[in-house]
Amino acid sequence: MFRGIGRFSVNRPWLVIALWLVATAALIALAPQLKPTNDQAEFLPSHYESVRAADIQQKAFPQNRQPAAIGVFERSDGGKLTEADKKEVGEIATGLQGRKFEKISQVVTDPKAVSPDGKIALVQVYASTQQMQDEALVESVGKLRTATSDQLSGKELKFGFTGAAATMLDSQEASDSTDAMVMMATLVLIIVLLLVIFRSPIIALMPVLIIGLVFMVTMGVIATASNLAGLEAPASISAILIVVLFGVGTDYTLFLLFRYREHLREGQEPKEALASAAGRVGETIASAAGVVIAAFVALLLSSMGMLSSMGLSLAIAVAVTLIAALTLVPAVFSLLGTKAFWPSKAWRKQPKNVIANRVGSFASRKPALVAAVSGGLLLVTALGVFGFKAEYDTESSLPENLESVQAMDRLQKGFSAGQSDPTQVYVKATDGAALDKGELAGYQAKLQGVKGVNQVSPALVGPKGDVAQFSVVLDFRPSADEALELVNGDLRDTVHGAAPKGTEQYVGGSTAVLADIQTAVNRDYKLVFPVAAVAIMIILGLLLRSLIAPLYLMVAVGLGFGGTLGATVWLFQDGSNGLLFMLPVIVYLFVTAIGTDYNILMVARLREEIRSGKEPREAVRLAVTQSVPTIAAAAVILAGTFGVLMLADNSMLKQMGFAVAFGILLSAFVMAILLVPAVTTLVGRRAWWPGNRNETPGGGAAEELGEPDADPLVTAGRQ
């Protein structure tokens, strides 16, 4: 099949390129727009209590009183607000109310809404929609900021707007600048590395142009699939897709070009060499992509819409990249021929691979030592996993120079830590009758008595009288561990246990959302990890026709996962802040999937050498010598593209960039090049059981299986 696809693409390049251009134009014109969101409540299933609380709020209370933003006003000199200052804040709120911004229903202030130290006054902004990511609302908050700045020109007051819609505005602007930076840095890195490897400007530029086209197609397919599946995309998905597409796409292109160059060195004609390379490397690329796709598809089992959406998006991205690698890349290089390597003449010469040969020789002579040192290094690094602390507030990853972040920090210093975002408690009569006000007052007192609750507002009763809302201010930051523990523990216990009879109760608000996310993620860890591991092991078993090799390959990858996460904990985690709650899932999937690709290349090459009758030490030396150049080049480029994320201001992307880049380098240079060959040598021919049951040294069984053509995956490692 892969030979047929390769020959078709090479012999009909213009047709293949035309089909890709038509598909790109169609998707750009017809695909819906991908609208990422930072609203974490959007990613929870409907059965969670915080989601049901939001539904109660939407149905029972007027829609023109949804808190959207908070204006934080203070003196420029940091002193206490004077009466004139407070009056000025009130006049500003009145002026803004008169401007009638779209989707903003009210801009009001309360003379009493001044911090206990007298230094901060608040202006509340209410929206006529619950959707804080609403484009018109977010745009209006931006206009609100500009109007406020104009009114304060030359005055002694300074301000900042924070809250859900203001944070959404800042997040979108930060995301746009981050995407542009990540795209530019990724392109420069790939071009420079390809130029160093091949010393050809055409090869350095052409993969970038091809993957740029693939990126447009991918975004269109993802937007369409997300729209059909009803999934929201996390705001960081664009930056992640950039590095995944350009990193993985460049890897697959390298597999093809290395094999193409090898056939040219053997004297084949350019089209024949390219068609043969595409056919042989096709299974390599398909196998590598299959492992990655299986890992990402496992995320669809997550109860978190954020992870499900990310899994769907990344699986689609790798699938489109696979199709491009099998069709578009061979078609483009078919037109270029050997001119693609200009001006370098290196494609005509056989490389010496001196360093790779030395590494292979050492690994073959001292397999036990190499296995002990490399495995021990991974094990020691993995100890950091035990200190992992999950951070569930993704907004805390935003750059500190954003207005919403700075305003929130000032607000929390002036008021109770939970004042900025109170938890909401809803009580609803099950029979639809009006609630008793006396019982509601007693219920308020019981909520006020919960340790960790700062204050509870009197009940706000809905128009029908059957629903009441209590605003509960906590002593802790809304995203703090103590707040999540309180909401998931004593507060919810009291809400449900002390409520008036004949009612149902719900705890909502951002802290409740985060607490439910914590529950959902813990559930997902127990499901997604094992399913992804089993899926990858099945693919390995089918590819290698072995039950033994996949077992120790997955153990090695597990050590790589632990070492990667442990190193990230030591580098990024401090006493007060944890790491992104999704980081273990992301590291597990990327390191497991991509790390397994490099291990496959090495193990398959080892199997071929052993089947040809070579002694174990010689087989290890040859396998490492032939595979190191491909693995090293692919790993450096892929790790580099993920490492670009460390340039972002977003701490979540920094953590993700370091973790995945470090994990890829561990997978390539410690596991694939050292640990796996050493362990395979120690296990011996048993590694291939039961696939070698009819095998005889010298290649008898290999010939029956069609070796080496039955192992085109291996050939990508020959330089």
JSON list of C-alpha atoms in Angstrom, two decimals, residues 36-42 57-58 62-70 102-105 125-142 162-172 232 395 421 510:
[
{"chain": "A", "resi": 36, "resn": "PRO", "atom": "CA", "xyz": [-10.79, 29.04, 21.94]},
{"chain": "A", "resi": 37, "resn": "THR", "atom": "CA", "xyz": [-11.92, 29.81, 25.49]},
{"chain": "A", "resi": 38, "resn": "ASN", "atom": "CA", "xyz": [-10.38, 30.26, 28.92]},
{"chain": "A", "resi": 39, "resn": "ASP", "atom": "CA", "xyz": [-13.68, 29.64, 30.74]},
{"chain": "A", "resi": 40, "resn": "GLN", "atom": "CA", "xyz": [-12.91, 26.47, 32.68]},
{"chain": "A", "resi": 41, "resn": "ALA", "atom": "CA", "xyz": [-16.58, 25.83, 33.43]},
{"chain": "A", "resi": 42, "resn": "GLU", "atom": "CA", "xyz": [-17.05, 25.19, 29.70]},
{"chain": "A", "resi": 57, "resn": "GLN", "atom": "CA", "xyz": [-28.46, 30.96, 38.13]},
{"chain": "A", "resi": 58, "resn": "GLN", "atom": "CA", "xyz": [-29.22, 31.40, 34.44]},
{"chain": "A", "resi": 62, "resn": "PRO", "atom": "CA", "xyz": [-32.31, 38.29, 35.64]},
{"chain": "A", "resi": 63, "resn": "GLN", "atom": "CA", "xyz": [-29.72, 38.02, 32.91]},
{"chain": "A", "resi": 64, "resn": "ASN", "atom": "CA", "xyz": [-28.74, 41.70, 33.13]},
{"chain": "A", "resi": 65, "resn": "ARG", "atom": "CA", "xyz": [-26.90, 41.22, 36.43]},
{"chain": "A", "resi": 66, "resn": "GLN", "atom": "CA", "xyz": [-24.07, 38.89, 35.49]},
{"chain": "A", "resi": 67, "resn": "PRO", "atom": "CA", "xyz": [-20.75, 40.13, 37.01]},
{"chain": "A", "resi": 68, "resn": "ALA", "atom": "CA", "xyz": [-18.37, 40.71, 34.10]},
{"chain": "A", "resi": 69, "resn": "ALA", "atom": "CA", "xyz": [-15.59, 42.96, 35.40]},
{"chain": "A", "resi": 70, "resn": "ILE", "atom": "CA", "xyz": [-14.44, 44.91, 38.44]},
{"chain": "A", "resi": 102, "resn": "GLU", "atom": "CA", "xyz": [-22.81, 46.67, 23.97]},
{"chain": "A", "resi": 103, "resn": "LYS", "atom": "CA", "xyz": [-23.61, 43.68, 26.21]},
{"chain": "A", "resi": 104, "resn": "ILE", "atom": "CA", "xyz": [-22.84, 45.76, 29.34]},
{"chain": "A", "resi": 105, "resn": "SER", "atom": "CA", "xyz": [-26.04, 46.40, 31.30]},
{"chain": "A", "resi": 125, "resn": "VAL", "atom": "CA", "xyz": [-19.54, 46.02, 35.73]},
{"chain": "A", "resi": 126, "resn": "TYR", "atom": "CA", "xyz": [-22.52, 43.77, 34.92]},
{"chain": "A", "resi": 127, "resn": "ALA", "atom": "CA", "xyz": [-23.24, 42.07, 31.61]},
{"chain": "A", "resi": 128, "resn": "SER", "atom": "CA", "xyz": [-26.46, 41.12, 29.87]},
{"chain": "A", "resi": 129, "resn": "THR", "atom": "CA", "xyz": [-25.01, 37.72, 28.98]},
{"chain": "A", "resi": 130, "resn": "GLN", "atom": "CA", "xyz": [-23.53, 34.84, 30.95]},
{"chain": "A", "resi": 131, "resn": "GLN", "atom": "CA", "xyz": [-20.98, 34.13, 28.23]},
{"chain": "A", "resi": 132, "resn": "MET", "atom": "CA", "xyz": [-17.90, 35.98, 29.43]},
{"chain": "A", "resi": 133, "resn": "GLN", "atom": "CA", "xyz": [-16.07, 35.01, 26.23]},
{"chain": "A", "resi": 134, "resn": "ASP", "atom": "CA", "xyz": [-18.76, 36.75, 24.14]},
{"chain": "A", "resi": 135, "resn": "GLU", "atom": "CA", "xyz": [-16.89, 38.69, 21.46]},
{"chain": "A", "resi": 136, "resn": "ALA", "atom": "CA", "xyz": [-19.03, 41.84, 21.79]},
{"chain": "A", "resi": 137, "resn": "LEU", "atom": "CA", "xyz": [-18.74, 41.84, 25.59]},
{"chain": "A", "resi": 138, "resn": "VAL", "atom": "CA", "xyz": [-14.97, 41.40, 25.56]},
{"chain": "A", "resi": 139, "resn": "GLU", "atom": "CA", "xyz": [-14.63, 44.20, 23.00]},
{"chain": "A", "resi": 140, "resn": "SER", "atom": "CA", "xyz": [-16.82, 46.45, 25.16]},
{"chain": "A", "resi": 141, "resn": "VAL", "atom": "CA", "xyz": [-14.58, 45.88, 28.18]},
{"chain": "A", "resi": 142, "resn": "GLY", "atom": "CA", "xyz": [-11.67, 47.10, 26.08]},
{"chain": "A", "resi": 162, "resn": "THR", "atom": "CA", "xyz": [-10.15, 42.69, 36.32]},
{"chain": "A", "resi": 163, "resn": "GLY", "atom": "CA", "xyz": [-12.78, 39.96, 36.51]},
{"chain": "A", "resi": 164, "resn": "ALA", "atom": "CA", "xyz": [-13.93, 37.34, 34.01]},
{"chain": "A", "resi": 165, "resn": "ALA", "atom": "CA", "xyz": [-14.44, 39.44, 30.86]},
{"chain": "A", "resi": 166, "resn": "ALA", "atom": "CA", "xyz": [-11.39, 41.64, 31.51]},
{"chain": "A", "resi": 167, "resn": "THR", "atom": "CA", "xyz": [-9.24, 38.55, 32.02]},
{"chain": "A", "resi": 168, "resn": "MET", "atom": "CA", "xyz": [-10.65, 37.07, 28.81]},
{"chain": "A", "resi": 169, "resn": "LEU", "atom": "CA", "xyz": [-9.66, 40.23, 26.92]},
{"chain": "A", "resi": 170, "resn": "ASP", "atom": "CA", "xyz": [-6.11, 40.17, 28.27]},
{"chain": "A", "resi": 171, "resn": "SER", "atom": "CA", "xyz": [-5.83, 36.44, 27.67]},
{"chain": "A", "resi": 172, "resn": "GLN", "atom": "CA", "xyz": [-6.85, 36.76, 24.03]},
{"chain": "A", "resi": 232, "resn": "GLU", "atom": "CA", "xyz": [-14.60, 24.03, 23.03]},
{"chain": "A", "resi": 395, "resn": "GLU", "atom": "CA", "xyz": [-5.47, 32.11, 34.88]},
{"chain": "A", "resi": 421, "resn": "ASP", "atom": "CA", "xyz": [-14.82, 36.15, 43.30]},
{"chain": "A", "resi": 510, "resn": "SER", "atom": "CA", "xyz": [-15.15, 29.68, 40.04]}
]
